[in-house]
Amino acid sequence: MNKISGGTVHKLPADLHKALLTDEAALAKWESLTPLARNEWICWNTFVKQATTRTKHIERTISELIEGKRRPCCWLGCPHRPDKELSPSVKWVLSKK
């Protein structure tokens, strides 16, 4: 198994790991990200509940990395980071789940 960098809080899940291995350009972009940026992508992929949504997120991650995006679009940020307090807007969104 090839070693691919994870995030600051989240470990790289197997399905995202597999997807990154299928595209050298996406993998190179992934490895150029900061650990915090990788953490945002991992959290964005694993935060969803349905398998079909997760598959779509992983596909988008690969394509958006290739396009040069460094973080997921329209993502409020990882609520799992213990080093950063949640903003009032993130607390409000999470309270609606």
XYZ file of N, CA and C in Angstrom:
291
model
N 0.847 -1.185 0.000
C 0.000 0.000 0.000
C 0.891 1.246 0.000
N 0.666 2.130 -0.938
C 1.450 3.358 -1.036
C 1.061 4.324 0.065
N 2.068 4.978 0.635
C 1.831 5.950 1.709
C 1.375 7.270 1.109
N 0.197 7.706 1.521
C -0.340 8.996 1.100
C -0.628 9.789 2.368
N -0.291 11.050 2.352
C -0.453 11.902 3.534
C -1.916 12.080 3.901
N -2.167 12.154 5.210
C -3.511 12.398 5.726
C -3.658 13.835 6.182
N -4.623 14.052 7.063
C -4.883 15.390 7.575
C -4.356 15.570 8.978
N -4.773 16.645 9.621
C -4.323 16.921 10.979
C -5.155 16.162 12.009
N -6.425 15.978 11.730
C -7.322 15.276 12.642
C -7.761 13.943 12.044
N -8.038 13.952 10.759
C -8.580 12.773 10.086
C -7.500 11.985 9.363
N -7.637 10.660 9.415
C -6.785 9.785 8.623
C -7.428 9.610 7.258
N -6.612 9.326 6.281
C -7.093 9.144 4.920
C -7.905 7.851 4.833
N -9.198 7.941 4.452
C -10.009 6.728 4.342
C -9.613 5.917 3.106
N -9.887 4.632 3.153
C -9.475 3.709 2.097
C -10.033 4.087 0.728
N -11.294 4.521 0.664
C -11.885 4.834 -0.639
C -11.241 6.073 -1.283
N -10.909 7.072 -0.483
C -10.232 8.252 -1.016
C -8.786 7.909 -1.386
N -8.149 7.096 -0.581
C -6.794 6.620 -0.869
C -6.758 5.927 -2.232
N -7.696 5.042 -2.458
C -7.767 4.301 -3.726
C -7.979 5.259 -4.903
N -8.866 6.231 -4.734
C -9.149 7.191 -5.802
C -7.911 8.026 -6.123
N -7.172 8.432 -5.111
C -5.960 9.230 -5.341
C -4.896 8.422 -6.081
N -4.830 7.127 -5.813
C -3.857 6.283 -6.496
C -4.173 6.107 -7.977
N -5.412 6.356 -8.376
C -5.797 6.168 -9.782
C -5.432 7.358 -10.660
N -5.022 8.471 -10.057
C -4.724 9.654 -10.848
C -3.462 10.336 -10.315
N -2.385 10.260 -11.079
C -1.104 10.828 -10.639
C -1.162 12.334 -10.443
N -1.894 13.032 -11.304
C -1.989 14.490 -11.178
C -2.708 14.877 -9.888
N -3.797 14.197 -9.592
C -4.545 14.476 -8.364
C -3.697 14.150 -7.140
N -2.968 13.047 -7.211
C -2.110 12.657 -6.088
C -1.004 13.691 -5.859
N -0.415 14.178 -6.926
C 0.630 15.201 -6.789
C 0.058 16.466 -6.150
N -1.123 16.880 -6.579
C -1.773 18.062 -5.981
C -2.071 17.803 -4.513
N -2.575 16.594 -4.200
C -2.901 16.217 -2.822
C -1.673 16.369 -1.926
N -0.558 15.837 -2.391
C 0.662 15.882 -1.590
C 1.210 17.297 -1.459
N 0.817 18.210 -2.357
C 1.273 19.599 -2.263
C 0.443 20.419 -1.272
N -0.673 19.860 -0.821
C -1.545 20.570 0.125
C -0.946 20.559 1.524
N -1.353 21.522 2.323
C -0.968 21.522 3.738
C -1.778 20.442 4.455
N -1.306 19.973 5.605
C -2.092 18.997 6.362
C -3.497 19.510 6.703
N -3.635 20.817 6.976
C -4.960 21.372 7.272
C -5.870 21.317 6.051
N -5.334 21.600 4.877
C -6.143 21.539 3.652
C -6.559 20.104 3.361
N -5.625 19.160 3.514
C -5.992 17.743 3.323
C -7.065 17.338 4.318
N -6.950 17.834 5.537
C -7.944 17.520 6.561
C -9.332 17.998 6.147
N -9.412 19.185 5.540
C -10.705 19.710 5.083
C -11.312 18.795 4.025
N -10.480 18.344 3.069
C -10.986 17.438 2.024
C -11.474 16.126 2.631
N -10.689 15.560 3.555
C -11.079 14.289 4.167
C -12.382 14.452 4.924
N -12.489 15.499 5.719
C -13.705 15.737 6.498
C -14.902 15.937 5.571
N -14.729 16.700 4.513
C -15.804 16.950 3.555
C -16.288 15.643 2.926
N -15.362 14.726 2.675
C -15.731 13.434 2.092
C -16.402 12.509 3.092
N -15.984 12.531 4.326
C -16.503 11.578 5.307
C -17.696 12.104 6.096
N -17.979 13.389 5.992
C -19.066 14.001 6.758
C -20.451 13.605 6.233
N -20.519 13.213 4.967
C -21.805 12.864 4.357
C -22.280 11.509 4.870
N -23.583 11.287 4.804
C -24.160 10.070 5.363
C -24.380 8.962 4.327
N -24.755 9.325 3.113
C -25.098 8.318 2.114
C -23.878 7.931 1.278
N -23.794 6.641 0.960
C -22.667 6.127 0.177
C -22.607 6.771 -1.206
N -23.765 7.012 -1.818
C -23.764 7.609 -3.161
C -23.226 9.042 -3.114
N -23.565 9.766 -2.069
C -23.064 11.133 -1.912
C -21.559 11.108 -1.675
N -21.121 10.170 -0.877
C -19.684 10.055 -0.605
C -18.913 9.750 -1.892
N -19.446 8.863 -2.714
C -18.806 8.546 -3.995
C -18.699 9.794 -4.861
N -19.767 10.588 -4.896
C -19.752 11.833 -5.674
C -18.721 12.817 -5.112
N -18.615 12.886 -3.797
C -17.640 13.782 -3.174
C -16.219 13.360 -3.535
N -15.963 12.070 -3.523
C -14.624 11.587 -3.865
C -14.308 11.898 -5.319
N -15.268 11.675 -6.207
C -15.070 12.008 -7.619
C -14.797 13.504 -7.789
N -15.547 14.328 -7.064
C -15.331 15.777 -7.132
C -13.972 16.165 -6.563
N -13.561 15.489 -5.505
C -12.256 15.777 -4.917
C -11.161 15.588 -5.958
N -11.198 14.475 -6.664
C -10.175 14.195 -7.678
C -10.211 15.255 -8.778
N -11.388 15.542 -9.299
C -11.479 16.513 -10.400
C -11.115 17.922 -9.945
N -11.512 18.304 -8.740
C -11.207 19.655 -8.260
C -9.732 19.819 -7.899
N -9.112 18.756 -7.417
C -7.672 18.822 -7.182
C -6.937 19.047 -8.502
N -7.338 18.319 -9.529
C -6.710 18.468 -10.844
C -6.903 19.889 -11.367
N -8.076 20.478 -11.084
C -8.345 21.859 -11.506
C -7.533 22.878 -10.709
N -6.926 22.443 -9.612
C -6.100 23.346 -8.820
C -6.742 23.850 -7.542
N -7.927 23.360 -7.219
C -8.571 23.808 -5.980
C -7.822 23.224 -4.784
N -7.649 24.049 -3.774
C -6.878 23.638 -2.602
C -7.760 23.232 -1.425
N -9.015 23.629 -1.472
C -9.956 23.263 -0.404
C -11.328 23.030 -1.020
N -12.187 22.261 -0.345
C -13.529 22.047 -0.896
C -14.335 23.343 -0.918
N -15.039 23.547 -1.989
C -15.862 24.746 -2.149
C -17.074 24.678 -1.209
N -17.411 25.813 -0.659
C -18.632 25.943 0.155
C -18.638 25.025 1.374
N -17.487 24.713 1.904
C -17.387 23.864 3.094
C -17.091 24.756 4.274
N -17.859 24.593 5.341
C -17.705 25.453 6.519
C -16.433 25.157 7.299
N -15.819 24.058 7.016
C -14.607 23.685 7.728
C -14.844 22.498 8.636
N -13.773 21.858 9.009
C -13.837 20.654 9.828
C -14.263 21.000 11.257
N -15.398 20.447 11.705
C -15.843 20.716 13.073
C -15.135 19.836 14.104
N -14.229 18.980 13.665
C -13.577 18.022 14.551
C -12.237 18.487 15.092
N -11.785 19.656 14.659
C -10.480 20.145 15.087
C -10.539 20.657 16.525
N -9.767 20.061 17.424
C -9.786 20.514 18.818
C -9.008 21.804 19.044
N -8.184 22.208 18.071
C -7.357 23.396 18.238
C -8.045 24.676 17.784
N -9.292 24.563 17.317
C -9.981 25.732 16.775
C -11.441 25.707 17.228
N -11.875 26.784 17.845
C -13.264 26.871 18.275
C -14.168 27.066 17.058
N -15.343 26.439 17.101
C -16.301 26.581 16.009
C -16.858 28.001 15.977
N -17.021 28.529 14.788
C -17.592 29.860 14.636
C -19.099 29.788 14.897
N -19.728 30.909 15.220
C -21.176 30.909 15.438
C -21.955 30.376 14.228
N -21.512 30.689 13.011
C -22.228 30.214 11.825
C -22.138 28.703 11.678
N -20.971 28.124 11.990
C -20.815 26.673 11.913
C -21.657 26.004 12.998
N -21.662 26.577 14.200
C -22.499 26.018 15.273
C -23.964 26.025 14.859
N -24.402 27.078 14.200
C -25.798 27.161 13.766
C -26.109 26.084 12.731
N -25.233 25.921 11.746
C -25.452 24.903 10.710
C -25.481 23.510 11.321
N -24.543 23.224 12.222
C -24.503 21.908 12.851
C -25.724 21.661 13.724
N -26.283 22.704 14.306
C -27.469 22.527 15.147
C -28.692 22.147 14.323
N -28.656 22.418 13.017
C -29.777 22.106 12.126
C -29.726 20.672 11.611
N -28.624 19.955 11.852
C -28.485 18.562 11.389
C -29.231 17.614 12.283
